[in-house]
């Protein structure tokens, strides 16, 4: 699903250096509103570094990028209000229940009291965790944790969702469940920026892909 009305994720000459190492070397991106965009590459290619710049966790060393019309370097708070982020190494407190995690995230996004509680319940149902909502996260399987992570990223109804390798290490059934949820979100109008190592995943979900290797984009087009 893609609209030509606006580009939701744009990068021009984006660079990130760590000392003498150039992890991302002058890449250009143009992701349209309502699109599922696949970002592929091997470990160490620069995928996660690129995402961390786009979601305002790292400042670019050079170049520029905007998400939902706001500059990631000069308007990070505006960007954060409009994005959901599910990173591969996201830390979820294992001693909290799924419901508690979602309600805390709701409060952090300005949804306290009954609205936050209602939103948490909606999202637990959405990702198939209602029955596990009062269990501690430490008892969740890998697939359940990834689905909870996805729910946490959706608490404030973001217009752009960044998923960093959302199905790594999952069994086929859990992977399929995540795929179905991503398709459903996209059908509702959410723009999805998906990083993955799996060609099959990109082929199943993405309308367009870019392949990054050695910090530069080497191919771009449909899967």
CSV table of N, CA and C in Angstrom, one decimal, residues 42-100:
chain,number,residue,atom,x,y,z
A,42,UNK,N,23.8,-8.0,5.3
A,42,UNK,CA,24.4,-8.9,6.3
A,42,UNK,C,24.7,-8.2,7.6
A,43,UNK,N,25.1,-8.9,8.6
A,43,UNK,CA,25.5,-8.4,9.9
A,43,UNK,C,26.7,-7.4,9.6
A,44,UNK,N,26.6,-6.2,10.3
A,44,UNK,CA,27.7,-5.3,10.1
A,44,UNK,C,27.7,-4.4,8.9
A,45,UNK,N,26.6,-4.5,8.1
A,45,UNK,CA,26.5,-3.8,6.9
A,45,UNK,C,26.1,-2.3,7.1
A,46,UNK,N,25.5,-2.0,8.2
A,46,UNK,CA,25.1,-0.6,8.5
A,46,UNK,C,23.6,-0.5,8.7
A,47,UNK,N,22.9,-1.6,8.7
A,47,UNK,CA,21.4,-1.5,8.8
A,47,UNK,C,21.0,-0.9,10.1
A,48,UNK,N,21.4,-1.4,11.2
A,48,UNK,CA,21.0,-0.9,12.5
A,48,UNK,C,21.5,0.5,12.8
A,49,UNK,N,22.7,0.8,12.3
A,49,UNK,CA,23.2,2.2,12.5
A,49,UNK,C,22.3,3.2,11.7
A,50,UNK,N,21.9,2.8,10.5
A,50,UNK,CA,21.0,3.6,9.8
A,50,UNK,C,19.7,3.9,10.5
A,51,UNK,N,19.1,2.8,11.0
A,51,UNK,CA,17.8,2.9,11.7
A,51,UNK,C,18.0,3.7,13.0
A,52,UNK,N,19.1,3.6,13.7
A,52,UNK,CA,19.3,4.4,14.9
A,52,UNK,C,19.4,5.9,14.6
A,53,UNK,N,19.9,6.2,13.5
A,53,UNK,CA,19.9,7.6,13.1
A,53,UNK,C,18.5,8.1,12.7
A,54,UNK,N,17.7,7.3,12.0
A,54,UNK,CA,16.4,7.6,11.6
A,54,UNK,C,15.4,7.8,12.8
A,55,UNK,N,15.7,7.0,13.9
A,55,UNK,CA,14.8,7.1,15.0
A,55,UNK,C,15.4,8.0,16.1
A,56,UNK,N,16.4,8.8,15.8
A,56,UNK,CA,17.0,9.8,16.6
A,56,UNK,C,17.8,9.3,17.8
A,57,UNK,N,18.3,8.0,17.7
A,57,UNK,CA,19.1,7.5,18.8
A,57,UNK,C,20.6,7.8,18.5
A,58,UNK,N,20.9,8.1,17.3
A,58,UNK,CA,22.3,8.5,16.9
A,58,UNK,C,22.2,9.7,16.0
A,59,UNK,N,23.1,10.6,16.2
A,59,UNK,CA,23.1,11.8,15.3
A,59,UNK,C,24.0,11.5,14.1
A,60,UNK,N,23.5,11.9,12.9
A,60,UNK,CA,24.3,11.7,11.7
A,60,UNK,C,25.6,12.5,11.8
A,61,UNK,N,26.7,11.9,11.2
A,61,UNK,CA,28.0,12.6,11.1
A,61,UNK,C,27.9,13.6,9.9
A,62,UNK,N,27.1,13.3,8.9
A,62,UNK,CA,27.0,14.1,7.8
A,62,UNK,C,25.7,13.8,7.0
A,63,UNK,N,25.2,14.6,6.2
A,63,UNK,CA,24.0,14.4,5.4
A,63,UNK,C,22.8,14.7,6.3
A,64,UNK,N,21.6,14.4,5.8
A,64,UNK,CA,20.4,14.8,6.5
A,64,UNK,C,19.4,13.6,6.3
A,65,UNK,N,18.4,13.7,7.2
A,65,UNK,CA,17.3,12.7,7.1
A,65,UNK,C,16.1,13.3,7.8
A,66,UNK,N,14.9,13.0,7.3
A,66,UNK,CA,13.6,13.4,7.9
A,66,UNK,C,12.7,12.3,8.0
A,67,UNK,N,11.8,12.3,9.0
A,67,UNK,CA,10.8,11.2,9.2
A,67,UNK,C,9.5,12.0,9.5
A,68,UNK,N,8.5,11.6,8.7
A,68,UNK,CA,7.1,12.3,8.8
A,68,UNK,C,7.3,13.8,8.7
A,69,UNK,N,8.2,14.2,7.9
A,69,UNK,CA,8.3,15.7,7.6
A,69,UNK,C,9.2,16.4,8.6
A,70,UNK,N,9.8,15.7,9.6
A,70,UNK,CA,10.6,16.4,10.6
A,70,UNK,C,12.1,15.9,10.5
A,71,UNK,N,13.0,16.9,10.7
A,71,UNK,CA,14.4,16.6,10.7
A,71,UNK,C,14.9,15.8,11.9
A,72,UNK,N,15.6,14.7,11.7
A,72,UNK,CA,15.9,13.8,12.8
A,72,UNK,C,17.0,14.4,13.7
A,73,UNK,N,17.8,15.4,13.2
A,73,UNK,CA,18.8,16.0,14.0
A,73,UNK,C,18.3,17.2,14.7
A,74,UNK,N,17.5,18.1,14.1
A,74,UNK,CA,17.1,19.3,14.7
A,74,UNK,C,15.7,19.3,15.3
A,75,UNK,N,14.9,18.2,14.9
A,75,UNK,CA,13.6,18.1,15.5
A,75,UNK,C,13.3,16.7,16.0
A,76,UNK,N,14.2,16.2,16.9
A,76,UNK,CA,14.1,14.8,17.3
A,76,UNK,C,12.8,14.5,18.1
A,77,UNK,N,12.3,15.5,18.9
A,77,UNK,CA,11.1,15.3,19.7
A,77,UNK,C,9.9,15.1,18.8
A,78,UNK,N,9.8,15.9,17.7
A,78,UNK,CA,8.7,15.8,16.8
A,78,UNK,C,8.7,14.5,16.1
A,79,UNK,N,9.9,14.0,15.7
A,79,UNK,CA,10.0,12.7,15.1
A,79,UNK,C,9.5,11.6,16.0
A,80,UNK,N,10.0,11.6,17.3
A,80,UNK,CA,9.6,10.6,18.2
A,80,UNK,C,8.1,10.5,18.5
A,81,UNK,N,7.4,11.6,18.4
A,81,UNK,CA,6.0,11.6,18.6
A,81,UNK,C,5.3,10.8,17.6
A,82,UNK,N,5.9,10.7,16.4
A,82,UNK,CA,5.2,10.1,15.2
A,82,UNK,C,5.7,8.7,14.9
A,83,UNK,N,6.7,8.2,15.6
A,83,UNK,CA,7.2,6.9,15.2
A,83,UNK,C,7.0,5.9,16.3
A,84,UNK,N,6.9,4.6,15.9
A,84,UNK,CA,7.0,3.5,16.8
A,84,UNK,C,8.3,2.7,16.5
A,85,UNK,N,9.0,2.2,17.5
A,85,UNK,CA,10.3,1.6,17.3
A,85,UNK,C,10.3,0.3,18.0
A,86,UNK,N,10.6,-0.8,17.3
A,86,UNK,CA,10.8,-2.1,17.9
A,86,UNK,C,12.2,-2.6,17.5
A,87,UNK,N,13.2,-2.3,18.4
A,87,UNK,CA,14.6,-2.7,18.0
A,87,UNK,C,14.9,-4.1,18.5
A,88,UNK,N,15.8,-4.7,17.9
A,88,UNK,CA,16.1,-6.1,18.2
A,88,UNK,C,16.6,-6.3,19.6
A,89,UNK,N,17.3,-5.3,20.1
A,89,UNK,CA,17.9,-5.4,21.5
A,89,UNK,C,17.1,-4.7,22.5
A,90,UNK,N,15.8,-4.5,22.2
A,90,UNK,CA,14.9,-3.7,23.2
A,90,UNK,C,14.9,-4.4,24.5
A,91,UNK,N,15.0,-3.6,25.6
A,91,UNK,CA,15.0,-4.1,26.9
A,91,UNK,C,13.6,-4.0,27.5
A,92,UNK,N,13.0,-5.1,27.8
A,92,UNK,CA,11.7,-5.2,28.5
A,92,UNK,C,12.0,-5.8,29.9
A,93,UNK,N,11.5,-5.2,30.9
A,93,UNK,CA,11.7,-5.6,32.3
A,93,UNK,C,11.0,-7.0,32.5
A,94,UNK,N,11.8,-8.0,32.7
A,94,UNK,CA,11.3,-9.4,32.8
A,94,UNK,C,10.4,-9.6,34.1
A,95,UNK,N,10.5,-8.7,35.1
A,95,UNK,CA,9.7,-8.8,36.3
A,95,UNK,C,8.3,-8.2,36.2
A,96,UNK,N,8.1,-7.4,35.2
A,96,UNK,CA,6.8,-6.8,34.9
A,96,UNK,C,6.0,-7.7,34.1
A,97,UNK,N,4.7,-7.6,34.2
A,97,UNK,CA,3.8,-8.4,33.4
A,97,UNK,C,3.6,-7.6,32.0
A,98,UNK,N,3.1,-8.3,31.1
A,98,UNK,CA,2.9,-7.7,29.8
A,98,UNK,C,2.0,-6.5,29.9
A,99,UNK,N,0.9,-6.6,30.7
A,99,UNK,CA,-0.1,-5.5,30.9
A,99,UNK,C,0.6,-4.3,31.6
A,100,UNK,N,1.4,-4.6,32.6
A,100,UNK,CA,2.2,-3.5,33.3
A,100,UNK,C,3.1,-2.8,32.4
